Amino acid sequence: MSIKIALLGFGTVASGVPFLLKENPSKITEAAHDRIEITKVLVKDDDERNRLLAAGNDYNFVTNIDDILSDDSIDIVIELMGRIEPARTFITKALEAGKNVVSANKDLIATHGKELIELAKDKGVAFYYEAAVAGGIPILRTLANSLTSDKVTRILGVLNGTSNFMMTKMVDEGWTYEDALKTAQDLGYAESDPTNDVEGIDAAYKAVILSQFGFGMTIDFDDVAHKGITTITPDDVAVAQELGYVIKLVGDVREVESGISAEVSPTFLPKAHPLASVNDVMNAVFVESIGIGESMYYGPGAGQKPTATSVTADIIRICRRIKDGNVGKPFNEFVRETKLANPADVKSHYYFAINTPDKKGQLLRLAEIFNSEDISFEQVLQQKANGTRARVVIITHSMSKTQLADVTAKLEAVEDFQVVNTLKVLGE
Amino acid sequence: MSIKIALLGFGTVASGVPFLLKENPSKITEAAHDRIEITKVLVKDDDERNRLLAAGNDYNFVTNIDDILSDDSIDIVIELMGRIEPARTFITKALEAGKNVVSANKDLIATHGKELIELAKDKGVAFYYEAAVAGGIPILRTLANSLTSDKVTRILGVLNGTSNFMMTKMVDEGWTYEDALKTAQDLGYAESDPTNDVEGIDAAYKAVILSQFGFGMTIDFDDVAHKGITTITPDDVAVAQELGYVIKLVGDVREVESGISAEVSPTFLPKAHPLASVNDVMNAVFVESIGIGESMYYGPGAGQKPTATSVTADIIRICRRIKDGNVGKPFNEFVRETKLANPADVKSHYYFAINTPDKKGQLLRLAEIFNSEDISFEQVLQQKANGTRARVVIITHSMSKTQLADVTAKLEAVEDFQVVNTLKVLGE
């Protein structure tokens, strides 16, 4: 006997699954209590099939999903195609056909996860997706199994390898955003349209999924504010370094009294913070909780083998649960009513870079505006006066998102002030 | 209905369990599918019981283990007394009485784990000990569940908070070993007899347990070479910094062709290595594997709440398995025949600090000795000549433990050479 699986898609990640089955057979077979056998692989069309066969891939390639859905011998369907369609339709049909499903598709799970999780529950089958967040880092299962006794208060994550590679170059080498993007594209880290990576959208998908496992709440993707790294200038990076910070694109999910808030934004991290030394394409998830206190989970956020390792761990778990007769247990059992935080409760320190006229009294004008919103300064730097314009950098004490919106509106209403950038600052 | 547990011991860690049950009741109860109730607490004698009662602790304190063993309503016994005896006897009796057992006792598990694991298996009960390695870091369950698809090739860990606090002070502040120890003792991190922490014994216990979960092999404690931090001088620290390294006490378990090797030793870590920024009392486990590649798990290695969080996660897992009817499953199912590596296969770069006479030709003499053992130099620094003695620092290319022993013997046989220190260097 063996457990029979089908792969939907045979791209980079999918071909990592056969790699693991071949390189680590005895451990995987013993853990799964059964041999795992890839019996069918769905590809787009005959051309792709012929190309893969010609390249020496010895699988039963099919081009119609029904060949998999109607095959009763297949226990688990592995979706590794990415994007929303046809993945959504295929997963839905597989669950409806009573198949267990493993997916690494963060876009889909963040936007349509609720209906798929519900469907899997109705059908009494498994729907697991460890690889959807931070690729090789086993963060979802760890939150579900090991932090089950703990109460998570905040999750901070470097969740996108492409933008982290770019920020590392911008911070360590002083590169501009444009240079960093070009190199990321040349190295194959960034796509020709890099929007999802550089605008924080990919990280926001992951923040949605982390909110479920960490806080038991399903925040809608549209409720995750995201701000990308496109506006970061060498000036911002240099000021951060001068003040003892490193700028990274950080996903931030936290619970305050009124509910949870999730956002992705470039963030000033104190140099001694564990996330500050997560560099290049690596990811990390930093968890604050009442029990453990502070813990961090670090590893590759993408890539063939890391992602396939998470996918295969999901497959093994399903095999074991099939034997145990409890395969219908949800991946994440921690569910509470979702409550969004009141922005007035969500507080951070902030960095403001403001251009002002280069004449006397500007700092007083700024101080009056911040003071009118009850915001006080932690650090102020006046820089780069050129006789016409000056640049003032302010790090504030803790202030709310409401105060942030209000003070930004007031600053922007002043004709001769220009708010160049506003970034969150993680307090020490 | 509720799941009834008994605590053996009511020290710092043990009282963290009631803290979590009180602060996080709904999540824990839902995860366990049942309320967890502490029904009995074993203390040493009537004096301790009276003292605890007087301090307002409202538990059923007992002074005889038989009161717990003979109580059929108790499902899980939590051993948090530490040391070998009476913990070993009590756990053995509890397992024999058909109780599930959770322990955080690394000393005991590293030295007598095999017999206890075997007994639990015979009795069909659970014996879990997540908290025994790196306190709050959920590393054992992560290795067992998430890295189950992966093949681990090396585990490097900062596994002892006390010595890491001391090394952090020695590296960042230039303190001597003696100053660091005194402060660690003043802060309550180090005991009056600090041997287990500073000589690497505590870390070696953890390396034994990591070898089971990471490699499926049970290495005997006596086969874990351990070298402590007592011989590290400010000179060693300064040279390390000059060459781009940080010295930390590192546990190192790896598999080479002939088998596994485990050792604990002060190690030169490249500054960019993720373990190099693990500071103060924090711990981290860095895993190299064929699937994920590199991952790291970071958090507090000790302390009341972190340890209690791991203990409570074990309790929840047992509760769930009781419901599922498979509580007898071992904590770690990955077991292979234990093979110890041939020292000739275990290779590292090494740092040598050698005092020589301060006269011409010493480097040539050293080079001849290293060359006779087929060891080549990566970096050489000649330091501190004072007209009588000079100090030469060598970083070698990769060499085996056999070569290390041979060259050290040869160096020590030369009357006017003095080998001041020899430390492992992690290659970039």
Tab-separated table of C-alpha atoms in Angstrom, chain A residues 52-428:
chain	number	residue	atom	x	y	z
A	52	LEU	CA	8.525	17.495	-19.538
A	53	LEU	CA	8.577	13.924	-20.840
A	54	ALA	CA	11.340	14.795	-23.304
A	55	ALA	CA	13.313	16.304	-20.417
A	56	GLY	CA	13.244	12.897	-18.727
A	57	ASN	CA	10.454	13.448	-16.171
A	58	ASP	CA	8.881	10.077	-15.613
A	59	TYR	CA	5.397	10.953	-14.317
A	60	ASN	CA	1.873	10.337	-15.451
A	61	PHE	CA	1.211	13.839	-16.808
A	62	VAL	CA	-2.437	14.684	-17.386
A	63	THR	CA	-3.962	17.840	-18.835
A	64	ASN	CA	-7.496	17.548	-17.467
A	65	ILE	CA	-8.212	18.053	-13.758
A	66	ASP	CA	-11.043	15.524	-14.014
A	67	ASP	CA	-8.477	12.756	-14.518
A	68	ILE	CA	-7.372	13.486	-10.965
A	69	LEU	CA	-10.747	14.280	-9.411
A	70	SER	CA	-12.334	11.076	-10.645
A	71	ASP	CA	-9.399	8.894	-9.570
A	72	ASP	CA	-10.500	7.388	-6.257
A	73	SER	CA	-7.033	6.094	-5.503
A	74	ILE	CA	-5.694	9.649	-5.047
A	75	ASP	CA	-5.744	10.737	-1.400
A	76	ILE	CA	-4.048	14.120	-1.547
A	77	VAL	CA	-3.990	16.874	-4.153
A	78	ILE	CA	-1.049	19.291	-4.025
A	79	GLU	CA	-1.760	22.692	-5.597
A	80	LEU	CA	1.422	24.517	-6.586
A	81	MET	CA	0.235	26.600	-9.513
A	82	GLY	CA	-0.088	29.943	-7.708
A	83	ARG	CA	-2.403	32.904	-8.465
A	84	ILE	CA	-6.166	32.779	-8.012
A	85	GLU	CA	-7.550	30.983	-11.054
A	86	PRO	CA	-7.679	28.188	-11.992
A	87	ALA	CA	-6.184	27.229	-8.579
A	88	ARG	CA	-9.344	28.281	-6.729
A	89	THR	CA	-11.618	26.226	-8.974
A	90	PHE	CA	-9.343	23.181	-8.879
A	91	ILE	CA	-8.958	23.221	-5.083
A	92	THR	CA	-12.695	23.682	-4.666
A	93	LYS	CA	-13.399	20.729	-6.933
A	94	ALA	CA	-10.783	18.583	-5.201
A	95	LEU	CA	-12.252	19.299	-1.770
A	96	GLU	CA	-15.751	18.652	-3.115
A	97	ALA	CA	-14.491	15.323	-4.456
A	98	GLY	CA	-13.348	14.431	-0.919
A	99	LYS	CA	-9.636	14.870	-1.589
A	100	ASN	CA	-7.268	16.269	1.013
A	101	VAL	CA	-5.507	19.355	-0.301
A	102	VAL	CA	-2.111	20.941	0.328
A	103	SER	CA	-1.405	24.370	-1.107
A	104	ALA	CA	1.342	26.980	-0.977
A	105	ASN	CA	-0.860	29.647	-2.526
A	106	LYS	CA	-0.837	32.680	-0.225
A	107	ASP	CA	-2.687	34.952	-2.658
A	108	LEU	CA	-5.565	32.513	-2.815
A	109	ILE	CA	-5.629	31.605	0.874
A	110	ALA	CA	-5.455	35.222	1.998
A	111	THR	CA	-8.326	36.242	-0.245
A	112	HIS	CA	-10.518	33.100	-0.445
A	113	GLY	CA	-9.197	30.971	2.408
A	114	LYS	CA	-12.342	31.255	4.502
A	115	GLU	CA	-14.578	29.512	1.946
A	116	LEU	CA	-11.979	26.796	1.256
A	117	ILE	CA	-11.416	26.108	4.966
A	118	GLU	CA	-15.165	25.910	5.453
A	119	LEU	CA	-15.565	23.538	2.526
A	120	ALA	CA	-12.776	21.251	3.788
A	121	LYS	CA	-14.467	21.180	7.185
A	122	ASP	CA	-17.826	20.279	5.639
A	123	LYS	CA	-16.229	17.503	3.641
A	124	GLY	CA	-14.179	16.180	6.575
A	125	VAL	CA	-10.905	16.496	4.681
A	126	ALA	CA	-7.629	18.305	5.320
A	127	PHE	CA	-6.632	21.631	3.797
A	128	TYR	CA	-3.078	22.537	4.861
A	129	TYR	CA	-0.830	25.362	3.659
A	130	GLU	CA	2.307	25.673	5.813
A	131	ALA	CA	4.315	26.823	2.782
A	132	ALA	CA	2.003	29.794	2.151
A	133	VAL	CA	3.717	31.905	4.822
A	134	ALA	CA	7.472	32.361	4.842
A	135	GLY	CA	8.144	29.317	2.620
A	136	GLY	CA	10.567	27.108	4.512
A	137	ILE	CA	9.922	28.521	7.989
A	138	PRO	CA	7.539	26.196	9.852
A	139	ILE	CA	5.691	29.104	11.429
A	140	LEU	CA	2.043	28.112	10.985
A	141	ARG	CA	2.334	24.651	12.512
A	142	THR	CA	4.491	26.100	15.304
A	143	LEU	CA	1.864	28.718	16.125
A	144	ALA	CA	-0.859	26.052	16.013
A	145	ASN	CA	0.950	23.355	18.008
A	146	SER	CA	3.580	24.922	20.211
A	147	LEU	CA	2.174	28.381	20.907
A	148	THR	CA	-1.211	26.821	21.583
A	149	SER	CA	-0.614	27.361	25.307
A	150	ASP	CA	0.538	30.928	24.816
A	151	LYS	CA	-1.254	34.193	24.134
A	152	VAL	CA	0.308	36.037	21.218
A	153	THR	CA	0.202	39.811	21.489
A	154	ARG	CA	2.147	40.841	18.395
A	155	ILE	CA	3.705	39.263	15.326
A	156	LEU	CA	6.333	41.207	13.411
A	157	GLY	CA	7.692	39.668	10.251
A	158	VAL	CA	10.141	40.156	7.463
A	159	LEU	CA	7.835	38.290	5.113
A	160	ASN	CA	8.985	39.087	1.601
A	161	GLY	CA	12.403	37.972	0.399
A	162	THR	CA	12.543	40.167	-2.694
A	163	SER	CA	11.935	43.425	-0.877
A	164	ASN	CA	14.231	42.347	1.947
A	165	PHE	CA	17.016	41.693	-0.539
A	166	MET	CA	16.450	45.169	-1.939
A	167	MET	CA	16.322	46.858	1.486
A	168	THR	CA	19.510	45.016	2.510
A	169	LYS	CA	21.305	46.463	-0.532
A	170	MET	CA	19.827	49.901	0.150
A	171	VAL	CA	20.923	49.786	3.802
A	172	ASP	CA	24.276	47.987	3.615
A	173	GLU	CA	25.480	49.361	0.282
A	174	GLY	CA	23.610	52.659	0.060
A	175	TRP	CA	21.970	51.672	-3.229
A	176	THR	CA	18.946	53.549	-4.537
A	177	TYR	CA	15.603	51.809	-4.812
A	178	GLU	CA	15.988	51.736	-8.598
A	179	ASP	CA	19.420	50.066	-8.496
A	180	ALA	CA	18.211	47.515	-5.960
A	181	LEU	CA	15.195	46.666	-8.082
A	182	LYS	CA	17.265	46.255	-11.225
A	183	THR	CA	19.654	43.845	-9.483
A	184	ALA	CA	16.761	41.909	-7.914
A	185	GLN	CA	15.265	41.525	-11.380
A	186	ASP	CA	18.607	40.510	-12.910
A	187	LEU	CA	18.993	37.837	-10.205
A	188	GLY	CA	15.484	36.525	-10.794
A	189	TYR	CA	14.256	37.563	-7.318
A	190	ALA	CA	11.854	40.196	-8.663
A	191	GLU	CA	9.415	39.823	-11.515
A	192	SER	CA	9.241	42.316	-14.366
A	193	ASP	CA	6.169	43.730	-12.621
A	194	PRO	CA	7.421	43.834	-9.022
A	195	THR	CA	4.278	45.422	-7.554
A	196	ASN	CA	3.271	42.582	-5.209
A	197	ASP	CA	6.731	42.396	-3.675
A	198	VAL	CA	7.715	46.061	-3.408
A	199	GLU	CA	4.297	47.446	-2.456
A	200	GLY	CA	3.884	45.068	0.483
A	201	ILE	CA	0.967	43.166	-1.078
A	202	ASP	CA	2.658	39.762	-0.854
A	203	ALA	CA	3.578	40.439	2.777
A	204	ALA	CA	0.001	41.583	3.462
A	205	TYR	CA	-1.311	38.219	2.214
A	206	LYS	CA	0.940	36.517	4.727
A	207	ALA	CA	-0.162	38.891	7.488
A	208	VAL	CA	-3.754	37.793	6.875
A	209	ILE	CA	-2.813	34.133	7.371
A	210	LEU	CA	-0.644	34.897	10.412
A	211	SER	CA	-3.591	36.722	11.997
A	212	GLN	CA	-5.578	33.475	11.862
A	213	PHE	CA	-2.918	31.304	13.454
A	214	GLY	CA	-1.597	33.842	15.929
A	215	PHE	CA	-4.801	35.545	17.020
A	216	GLY	CA	-7.612	33.238	15.910
A	217	MET	CA	-9.035	36.087	13.819
A	218	THR	CA	-9.505	36.279	10.066
A	219	ILE	CA	-8.768	39.819	9.022
A	220	ASP	CA	-9.819	40.692	5.468
A	221	PHE	CA	-7.024	41.421	3.045
A	222	ASP	CA	-8.580	44.839	2.415
A	223	ASP	CA	-8.213	45.639	6.109
A	224	VAL	CA	-4.447	45.163	6.002
A	225	ALA	CA	-2.905	48.560	5.298
A	226	HIS	CA	0.144	48.164	3.112
A	227	LYS	CA	2.837	50.626	2.197
A	228	GLY	CA	5.800	49.602	0.094
A	229	ILE	CA	9.465	50.438	-0.123
A	230	THR	CA	9.260	52.505	-3.321
A	231	THR	CA	9.418	55.832	-1.477
A	232	ILE	CA	12.475	54.996	0.630
A	233	THR	CA	15.389	57.250	-0.289
A	234	PRO	CA	19.090	57.037	0.570
A	235	ASP	CA	18.396	60.027	2.867
A	236	ASP	CA	15.897	57.986	4.898
A	237	VAL	CA	18.358	55.092	5.111
A	238	ALA	CA	21.196	57.377	6.193
A	239	VAL	CA	19.126	59.068	8.910
A	240	ALA	CA	17.990	55.688	10.190
A	241	GLN	CA	21.581	54.524	10.481
A	242	GLU	CA	22.639	57.740	12.197
A	243	LEU	CA	19.916	57.218	14.792
A	244	GLY	CA	20.731	53.511	15.340
A	245	TYR	CA	18.061	51.935	13.168
A	246	VAL	CA	17.784	49.701	10.105
A	247	ILE	CA	14.833	50.110	7.706
A	248	LYS	CA	13.038	46.919	6.659
A	249	LEU	CA	9.642	46.112	5.192
A	250	VAL	CA	7.816	44.659	8.199
A	251	GLY	CA	4.446	42.993	8.548
A	252	ASP	CA	2.922	43.893	11.907
A	253	VAL	CA	-0.131	42.157	13.372
A	254	ARG	CA	-1.042	43.018	16.927
A	255	GLU	CA	-3.899	42.854	19.331
A	256	VAL	CA	-4.851	45.891	21.365
A	257	GLU	CA	-7.817	46.270	23.648
A	258	SER	CA	-10.341	46.963	20.895
A	259	GLY	CA	-9.185	44.248	18.490
A	260	ILE	CA	-6.428	43.395	16.047
A	261	SER	CA	-4.663	45.528	13.519
A	262	ALA	CA	-2.484	44.344	10.668
A	263	GLU	CA	-0.301	46.393	8.386
A	264	VAL	CA	2.789	46.138	6.241
A	265	SER	CA	5.120	49.104	6.146
A	266	PRO	CA	8.769	50.049	5.955
A	267	THR	CA	9.797	50.222	9.596
A	268	PHE	CA	12.720	51.606	11.562
A	269	LEU	CA	14.037	48.627	13.576
A	270	PRO	CA	16.546	49.233	16.397
A	271	LYS	CA	19.852	47.686	15.293
A	272	ALA	CA	19.826	45.255	18.240
A	273	HIS	CA	16.369	43.909	17.371
A	274	PRO	CA	16.602	40.300	16.124
A	275	LEU	CA	14.719	41.210	12.917
A	276	ALA	CA	17.300	43.885	12.098
A	277	SER	CA	19.913	41.276	11.150
A	278	VAL	CA	17.599	39.265	8.887
A	279	ASN	CA	19.210	40.050	5.558
A	280	ASP	CA	19.061	39.346	1.833
A	281	VAL	CA	16.254	37.033	0.759
A	282	MET	CA	15.810	35.479	4.210
A	283	ASN	CA	12.542	35.845	6.124
A	284	ALA	CA	11.778	35.815	9.831
A	285	VAL	CA	8.740	35.924	12.043
A	286	PHE	CA	9.179	37.558	15.455
A	287	VAL	CA	6.492	36.704	17.990
A	288	GLU	CA	5.677	38.554	21.210
A	289	SER	CA	3.556	36.592	23.664
A	290	ILE	CA	2.712	36.490	27.354
A	291	GLY	CA	4.349	33.094	27.913
A	292	ILE	CA	7.506	32.769	25.844
A	293	GLY	CA	7.999	36.509	25.718
A	294	GLU	CA	9.996	36.955	22.529
A	295	SER	CA	10.753	34.257	19.992
A	296	MET	CA	11.840	34.338	16.372
A	297	TYR	CA	11.622	31.850	13.525
A	298	TYR	CA	14.124	32.447	10.723
A	299	GLY	CA	14.683	30.843	7.348
A	300	PRO	CA	14.249	31.073	3.603
A	301	GLY	CA	10.930	32.614	2.603
A	302	ALA	CA	10.810	31.020	-0.814
A	303	GLY	CA	12.684	28.695	-3.116
A	304	GLN	CA	12.158	25.214	-4.472
A	305	LYS	CA	13.483	23.020	-1.679
A	306	PRO	CA	12.379	25.080	1.346
A	307	THR	CA	8.836	25.390	0.021
A	308	ALA	CA	8.733	21.702	-0.924
A	309	THR	CA	9.887	20.831	2.614
A	310	SER	CA	6.887	22.603	4.111
A	311	VAL	CA	4.558	21.054	1.527
A	312	THR	CA	5.923	17.584	2.270
A	313	ALA	CA	5.557	18.094	6.020
A	314	ASP	CA	1.885	18.859	5.348
A	315	ILE	CA	1.592	15.685	3.234
A	316	ILE	CA	3.136	13.591	6.033
A	317	ARG	CA	0.755	15.095	8.590
A	318	ILE	CA	-2.214	14.193	6.383
A	319	CYS	CA	-0.919	10.626	5.920
A	320	ARG	CA	-0.683	10.248	9.701
A	321	ARG	CA	-4.129	11.653	10.247
A	322	ILE	CA	-5.585	9.374	7.602
A	323	LYS	CA	-4.174	6.408	9.617
A	324	ASP	CA	-5.426	7.920	12.869
A	325	GLY	CA	-8.861	8.472	11.380
A	326	ASN	CA	-8.921	12.185	12.153
A	327	VAL	CA	-7.920	13.772	8.862
A	328	GLY	CA	-10.781	16.245	9.064
A	329	LYS	CA	-9.173	18.244	11.875
A	330	PRO	CA	-8.586	21.811	10.746
A	331	PHE	CA	-5.011	23.036	10.223
A	332	ASN	CA	-5.734	25.856	12.642
A	333	GLU	CA	-8.244	25.230	15.411
A	334	PHE	CA	-7.844	28.590	17.108
A	335	VAL	CA	-10.847	30.700	16.106
A	336	ARG	CA	-12.300	33.744	17.812
A	337	GLU	CA	-14.663	36.431	16.648
A	338	THR	CA	-12.749	38.880	14.459
A	339	LYS	CA	-12.612	42.389	15.862
A	340	LEU	CA	-10.659	45.150	14.196
A	341	ALA	CA	-8.773	47.543	16.423
A	342	ASN	CA	-9.869	51.123	16.779
A	343	PRO	CA	-7.085	53.169	15.078
A	344	ALA	CA	-6.955	55.375	18.162
A	345	ASP	CA	-5.661	52.327	20.114
A	346	VAL	CA	-2.910	51.390	17.665
A	347	LYS	CA	0.190	53.224	18.759
A	348	SER	CA	3.728	53.503	17.463
A	349	HIS	CA	6.621	55.868	17.313
A	350	TYR	CA	6.934	57.547	13.911
A	351	TYR	CA	9.627	59.090	11.774
A	352	PHE	CA	8.772	62.211	9.791
A	353	ALA	CA	11.008	63.703	7.133
A	354	ILE	CA	9.720	67.199	6.308
A	355	ASN	CA	11.023	69.825	3.929
A	356	THR	CA	10.594	73.367	5.226
A	357	PRO	CA	11.696	76.794	4.090
A	358	ASP	CA	15.298	77.470	5.182
A	359	LYS	CA	14.539	80.321	7.522
A	360	LYS	CA	14.159	80.986	11.244
A	361	GLY	CA	11.211	79.672	13.233
A	362	GLN	CA	10.349	76.553	11.202
A	363	LEU	CA	10.942	74.160	14.064
A	364	LEU	CA	8.641	76.227	16.221
A	365	ARG	CA	5.923	76.024	13.548
A	366	LEU	CA	6.364	72.252	13.375
A	367	ALA	CA	6.366	71.887	17.132
A	368	GLU	CA	3.114	73.837	17.357
A	369	ILE	CA	1.403	71.589	14.827
A	370	PHE	CA	2.564	68.355	16.545
A	371	ASN	CA	1.707	69.822	19.939
A	372	SER	CA	-1.814	70.663	18.768
A	373	GLU	CA	-2.310	66.923	18.185
A	374	ASP	CA	-0.731	66.076	21.527
A	375	ILE	CA	2.312	64.450	19.901
A	376	SER	CA	5.726	64.936	21.453
A	377	PHE	CA	9.190	64.592	19.948
A	378	GLU	CA	11.721	61.975	20.955
A	379	GLN	CA	14.488	63.105	18.589
A	380	VAL	CA	14.807	65.999	16.139
A	381	LEU	CA	17.483	66.488	13.477
A	382	GLN	CA	17.737	69.538	11.274
A	383	GLN	CA	19.579	68.689	8.077
A	384	LYS	CA	20.622	69.963	4.697
A	385	ALA	CA	19.744	73.601	4.720
A	386	ASN	CA	20.664	75.063	1.333
A	387	GLY	CA	19.544	78.647	1.776
A	388	THR	CA	16.129	77.903	0.268
A	389	ARG	CA	14.859	74.647	1.737
A	390	ALA	CA	15.793	72.735	4.896
A	391	ARG	CA	15.022	69.166	5.894
A	392	VAL	CA	13.816	68.374	9.392
A	393	VAL	CA	13.683	64.825	10.705
A	394	ILE	CA	11.516	64.031	13.699
A	395	ILE	CA	11.125	60.803	15.679
A	396	THR	CA	8.014	61.074	17.823
A	397	HIS	CA	7.059	59.467	21.074
A	398	SER	CA	4.285	56.887	20.873
A	399	MET	CA	1.220	58.156	18.989
A	400	SER	CA	-1.901	56.584	17.509
A	401	LYS	CA	-2.872	56.021	13.904
A	402	THR	CA	-5.597	58.616	14.393
A	403	GLN	CA	-3.035	61.146	15.526
A	404	LEU	CA	-0.863	60.154	12.575
A	405	ALA	CA	-3.650	60.836	10.098
A	406	ASP	CA	-4.570	64.114	11.773
A	407	VAL	CA	-1.081	65.530	12.060
A	408	THR	CA	-0.202	64.472	8.507
A	409	ALA	CA	-3.293	66.271	7.181
A	410	LYS	CA	-2.349	69.395	9.145
A	411	LEU	CA	1.246	69.294	7.895
A	412	GLU	CA	0.142	68.818	4.308
A	413	ALA	CA	-2.221	71.760	4.597
A	414	VAL	CA	0.721	74.065	5.215
A	415	GLU	CA	1.776	75.264	1.826
A	416	ASP	CA	5.503	75.668	2.417
A	417	PHE	CA	5.931	72.350	4.283
A	418	GLN	CA	6.412	69.128	2.355
A	419	VAL	CA	6.057	65.791	4.142
A	420	VAL	CA	8.696	63.715	2.323
A	421	ASN	CA	8.174	60.473	4.216
A	422	THR	CA	6.463	59.060	7.285
A	423	LEU	CA	7.617	55.699	8.624
A	424	LYS	CA	6.845	53.606	11.654
A	425	VAL	CA	9.584	53.262	14.283
A	426	LEU	CA	9.752	50.213	16.506
A	427	GLY	CA	10.413	51.331	20.077
A	428	GLU	CA	13.294	49.762	21.982
